[in-house]
Coordinates of C-alpha atoms in Angstrom, one line a residue:
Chain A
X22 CA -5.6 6.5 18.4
X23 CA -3.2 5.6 16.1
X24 CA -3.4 8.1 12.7
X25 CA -1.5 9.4 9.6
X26 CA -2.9 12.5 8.3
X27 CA -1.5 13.6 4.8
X28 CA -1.7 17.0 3.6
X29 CA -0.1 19.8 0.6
X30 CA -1.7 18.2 -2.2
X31 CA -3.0 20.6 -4.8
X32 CA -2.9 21.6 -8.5
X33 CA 0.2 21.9 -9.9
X34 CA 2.1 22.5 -13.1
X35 CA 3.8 20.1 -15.0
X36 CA 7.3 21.3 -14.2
X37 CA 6.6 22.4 -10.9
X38 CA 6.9 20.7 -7.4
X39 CA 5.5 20.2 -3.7
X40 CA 6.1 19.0 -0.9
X41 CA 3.6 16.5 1.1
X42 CA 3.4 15.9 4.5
X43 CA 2.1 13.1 7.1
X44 CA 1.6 13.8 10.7
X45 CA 1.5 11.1 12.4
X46 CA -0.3 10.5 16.2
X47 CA -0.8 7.7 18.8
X48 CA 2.8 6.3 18.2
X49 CA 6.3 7.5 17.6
X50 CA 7.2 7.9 14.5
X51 CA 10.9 7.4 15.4
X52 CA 10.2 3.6 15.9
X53 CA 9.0 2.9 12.4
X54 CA 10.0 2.9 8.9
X55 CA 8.0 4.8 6.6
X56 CA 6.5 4.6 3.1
X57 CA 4.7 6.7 0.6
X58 CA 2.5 4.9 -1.8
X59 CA 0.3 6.3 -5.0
X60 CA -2.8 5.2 -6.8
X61 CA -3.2 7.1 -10.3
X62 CA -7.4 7.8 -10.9
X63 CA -8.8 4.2 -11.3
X64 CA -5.1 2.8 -11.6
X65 CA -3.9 0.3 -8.6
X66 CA -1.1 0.9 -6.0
X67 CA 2.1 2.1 -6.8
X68 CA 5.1 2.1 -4.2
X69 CA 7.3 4.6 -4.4
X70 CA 9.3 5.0 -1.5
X71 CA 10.9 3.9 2.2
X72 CA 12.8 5.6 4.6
X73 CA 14.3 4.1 7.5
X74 CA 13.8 4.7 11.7
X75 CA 16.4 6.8 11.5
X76 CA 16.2 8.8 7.7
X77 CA 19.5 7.2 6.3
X78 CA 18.0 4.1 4.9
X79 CA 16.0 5.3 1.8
X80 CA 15.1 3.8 -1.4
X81 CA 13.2 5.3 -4.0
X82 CA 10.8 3.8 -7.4
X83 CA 12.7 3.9 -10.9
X84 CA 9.8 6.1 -11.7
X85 CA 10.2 9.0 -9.2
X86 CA 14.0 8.3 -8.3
X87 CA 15.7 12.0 -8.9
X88 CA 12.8 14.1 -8.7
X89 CA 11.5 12.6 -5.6
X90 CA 12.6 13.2 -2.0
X91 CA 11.8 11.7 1.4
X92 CA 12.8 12.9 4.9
X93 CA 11.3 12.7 8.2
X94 CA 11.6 14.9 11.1
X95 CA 10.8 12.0 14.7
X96 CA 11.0 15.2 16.8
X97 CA 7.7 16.4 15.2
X98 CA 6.5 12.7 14.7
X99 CA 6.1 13.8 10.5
X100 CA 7.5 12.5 7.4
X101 CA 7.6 14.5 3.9
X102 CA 7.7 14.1 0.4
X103 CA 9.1 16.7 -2.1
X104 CA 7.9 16.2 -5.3
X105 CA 9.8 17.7 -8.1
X106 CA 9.9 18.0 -12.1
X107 CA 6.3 16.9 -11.5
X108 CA 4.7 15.2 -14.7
X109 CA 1.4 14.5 -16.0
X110 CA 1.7 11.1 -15.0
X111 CA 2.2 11.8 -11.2
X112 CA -1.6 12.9 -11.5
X113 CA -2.3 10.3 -7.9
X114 CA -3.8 10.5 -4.6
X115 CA -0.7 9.8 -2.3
X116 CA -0.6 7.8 0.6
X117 CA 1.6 7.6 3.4
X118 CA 2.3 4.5 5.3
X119 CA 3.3 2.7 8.3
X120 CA 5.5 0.0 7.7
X121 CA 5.2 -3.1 10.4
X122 CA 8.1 -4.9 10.2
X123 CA 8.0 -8.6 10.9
X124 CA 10.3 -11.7 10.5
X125 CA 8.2 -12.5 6.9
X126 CA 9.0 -9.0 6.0
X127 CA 7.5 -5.8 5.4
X128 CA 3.6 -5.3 5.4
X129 CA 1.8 -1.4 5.5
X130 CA -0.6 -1.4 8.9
X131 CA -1.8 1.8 8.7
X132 CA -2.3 4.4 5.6
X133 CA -3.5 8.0 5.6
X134 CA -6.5 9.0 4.2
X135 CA -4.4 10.2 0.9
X136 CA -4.0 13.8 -0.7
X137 CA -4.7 14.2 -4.1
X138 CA -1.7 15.9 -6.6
X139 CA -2.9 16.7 -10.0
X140 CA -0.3 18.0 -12.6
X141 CA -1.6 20.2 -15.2
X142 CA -1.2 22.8 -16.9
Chain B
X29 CA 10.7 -5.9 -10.5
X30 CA 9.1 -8.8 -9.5
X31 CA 5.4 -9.1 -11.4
X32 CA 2.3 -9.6 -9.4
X33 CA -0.9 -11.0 -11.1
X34 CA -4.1 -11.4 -10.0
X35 CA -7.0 -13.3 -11.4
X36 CA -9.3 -12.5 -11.5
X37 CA -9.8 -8.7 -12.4
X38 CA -13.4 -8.7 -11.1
X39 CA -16.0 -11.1 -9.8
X40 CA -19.5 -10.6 -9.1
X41 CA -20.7 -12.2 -5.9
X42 CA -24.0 -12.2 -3.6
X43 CA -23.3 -11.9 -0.1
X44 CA -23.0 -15.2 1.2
X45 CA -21.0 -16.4 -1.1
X46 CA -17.4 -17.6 -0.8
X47 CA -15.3 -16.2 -3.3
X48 CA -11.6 -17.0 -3.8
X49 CA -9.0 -14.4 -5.6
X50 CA -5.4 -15.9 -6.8
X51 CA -2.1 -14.1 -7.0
X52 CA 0.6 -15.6 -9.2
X53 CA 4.2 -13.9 -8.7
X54 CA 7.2 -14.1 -11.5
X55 CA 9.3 -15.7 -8.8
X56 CA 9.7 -17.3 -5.7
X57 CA 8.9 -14.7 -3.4
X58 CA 8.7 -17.6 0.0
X59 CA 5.7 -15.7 2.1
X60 CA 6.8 -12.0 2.0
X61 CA 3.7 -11.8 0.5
X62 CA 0.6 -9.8 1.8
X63 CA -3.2 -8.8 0.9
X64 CA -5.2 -5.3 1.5
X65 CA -8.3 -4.2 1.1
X66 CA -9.8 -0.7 -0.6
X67 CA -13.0 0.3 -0.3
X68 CA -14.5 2.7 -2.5
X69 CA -12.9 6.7 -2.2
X70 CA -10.9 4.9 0.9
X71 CA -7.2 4.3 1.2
X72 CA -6.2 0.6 1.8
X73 CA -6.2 -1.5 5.0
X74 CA -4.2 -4.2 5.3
X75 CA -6.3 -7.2 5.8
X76 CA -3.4 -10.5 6.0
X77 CA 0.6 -10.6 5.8
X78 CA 2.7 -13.2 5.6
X79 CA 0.8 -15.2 3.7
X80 CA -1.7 -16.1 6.1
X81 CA -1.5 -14.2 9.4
X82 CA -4.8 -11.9 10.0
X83 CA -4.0 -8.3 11.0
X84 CA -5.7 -7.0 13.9
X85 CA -9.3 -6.8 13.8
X86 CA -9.7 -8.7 10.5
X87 CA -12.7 -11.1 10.7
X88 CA -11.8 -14.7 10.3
X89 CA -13.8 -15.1 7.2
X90 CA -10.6 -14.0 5.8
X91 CA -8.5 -16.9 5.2
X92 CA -4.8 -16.6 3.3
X93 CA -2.6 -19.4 1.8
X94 CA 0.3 -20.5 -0.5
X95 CA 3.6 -20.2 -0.5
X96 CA 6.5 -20.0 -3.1
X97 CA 4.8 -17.7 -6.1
X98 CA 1.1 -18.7 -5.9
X99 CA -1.3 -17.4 -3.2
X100 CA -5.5 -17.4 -2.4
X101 CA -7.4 -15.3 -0.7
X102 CA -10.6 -16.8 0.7
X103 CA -13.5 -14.7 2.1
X104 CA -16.3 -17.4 3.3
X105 CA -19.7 -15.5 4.0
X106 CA -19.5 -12.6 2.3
X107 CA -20.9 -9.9 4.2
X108 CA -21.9 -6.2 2.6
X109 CA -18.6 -4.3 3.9
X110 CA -16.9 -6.7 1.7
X111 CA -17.3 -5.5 -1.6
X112 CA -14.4 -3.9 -2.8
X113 CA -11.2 -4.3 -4.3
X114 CA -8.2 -6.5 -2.5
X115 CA -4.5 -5.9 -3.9
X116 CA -1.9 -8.6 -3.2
X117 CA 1.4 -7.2 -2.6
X118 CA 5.1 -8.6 -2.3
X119 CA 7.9 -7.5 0.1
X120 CA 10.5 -10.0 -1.1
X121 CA 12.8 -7.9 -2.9
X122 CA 12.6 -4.1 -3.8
X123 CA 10.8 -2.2 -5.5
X124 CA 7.4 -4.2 -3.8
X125 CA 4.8 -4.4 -6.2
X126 CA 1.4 -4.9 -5.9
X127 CA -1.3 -6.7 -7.9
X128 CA -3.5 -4.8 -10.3
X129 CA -6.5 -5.9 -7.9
X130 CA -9.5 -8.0 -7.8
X131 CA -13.1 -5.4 -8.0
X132 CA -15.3 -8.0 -6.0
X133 CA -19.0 -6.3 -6.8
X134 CA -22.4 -7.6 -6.0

């Protein structure tokens, strides 16, 4: 069964960081690129990042582009997120993605379940 | 970033109904262009990409079109699972963006 299971969402801070992860399972991660997506509480989607097959294609959302940080590890099929300088306004459940490549682009096919991140102090 | 804009916000609807939900882009965005759907305290699925190709296990009520920077999606028949909120989205250039969504309520 193909799954994504987020997880290291918490209560955090403002200031103060952590780092999400995605296990994936029923397909190599290695053959996909990979995004993480956001959706503030009653806000819509918000994309915020892609990394490549490999990890050396990435690209990053004006609003999280410094502070933010993906890698992936293929060997244990998972991808992260560190999250640093963490604002108020990252308040979100994040998603992690898989992104299906096809000749009319990019399109996500499957999404974790989310984890929520609240920044507060 | 390219803007994404979705009319309308909300729509009430019985089931049964065929209800249509437009998406206007700020450019030319050709048919990167797809739709999800989220239901209630659930993350997205993706319901059609590329304008108008159903993702697996999609039920053909589901109907995409347009091209250039205006797109429909179509749900004929609605059926209970189908109340919820669809995004549009577009993969043409980066960042993508997605639509502020379309609440389709009874």
């Amino acid at each position: 069964q193909v799954r994504l299971v987020e997880s290291g969402g918490g209560l955090v801070k403002p200031g103060g960081s952590l780092r999400l992860s995605c296990a994936a399972s029923g397909f190599p991660l290695g053959d996909f690129y990979m995004t993480w997506i956001r959706q503030a509480p009653g806000k819509g989607l918000e994309w915020l990042s892609y990394i490549g097959r490999s990890g050396t294609t990435i690209y990053y959302a004006d609003s999280v582009k410094g502070r933010f940080v993906v890698s992936r590890d293929n060997a244990k099929n998972s991808l992260y997120l560190q999250m640093n300088s963490l604002r108020a306004d990252d308040t979100a459940v994040y998603y992690c993605a898989r992104d299906q490549v096809v000749t009319a682009g990019d399109s996500y096919d499957v999404w974790g379940q989310g984890t929520v991140v609240i920044v507060s102090s | 970033d390219i803007l994404m804009t979705q009319s309308p916000s909300s729509l009430s609807a019985s089931v049964g109904d065929r209800v249509t939900i437009t998406c206007r882009a700020s450019q030319n965005i050709s048919i990167y262009f797809n739709w999800y759907q989220q239901r209630p305290g659930k993350a997205p699925n993706l319901l059609i990409y590329a304008v108008s190709h159903l993702h697996g296990g999609v039920p053909s009520r589901f109907r995409g079109s347009g091209s250039g920077a205006d797109f429909t999606l179509a749900i004929n028949s609605l059926e209970p699972e189908d109340f919820a909120t669809y995004y549009c989205q577009q993969t043409y250039s980066l960042p993508p963006t997605f639509g502020g969504g379309t609440k389709v309520d009874i």
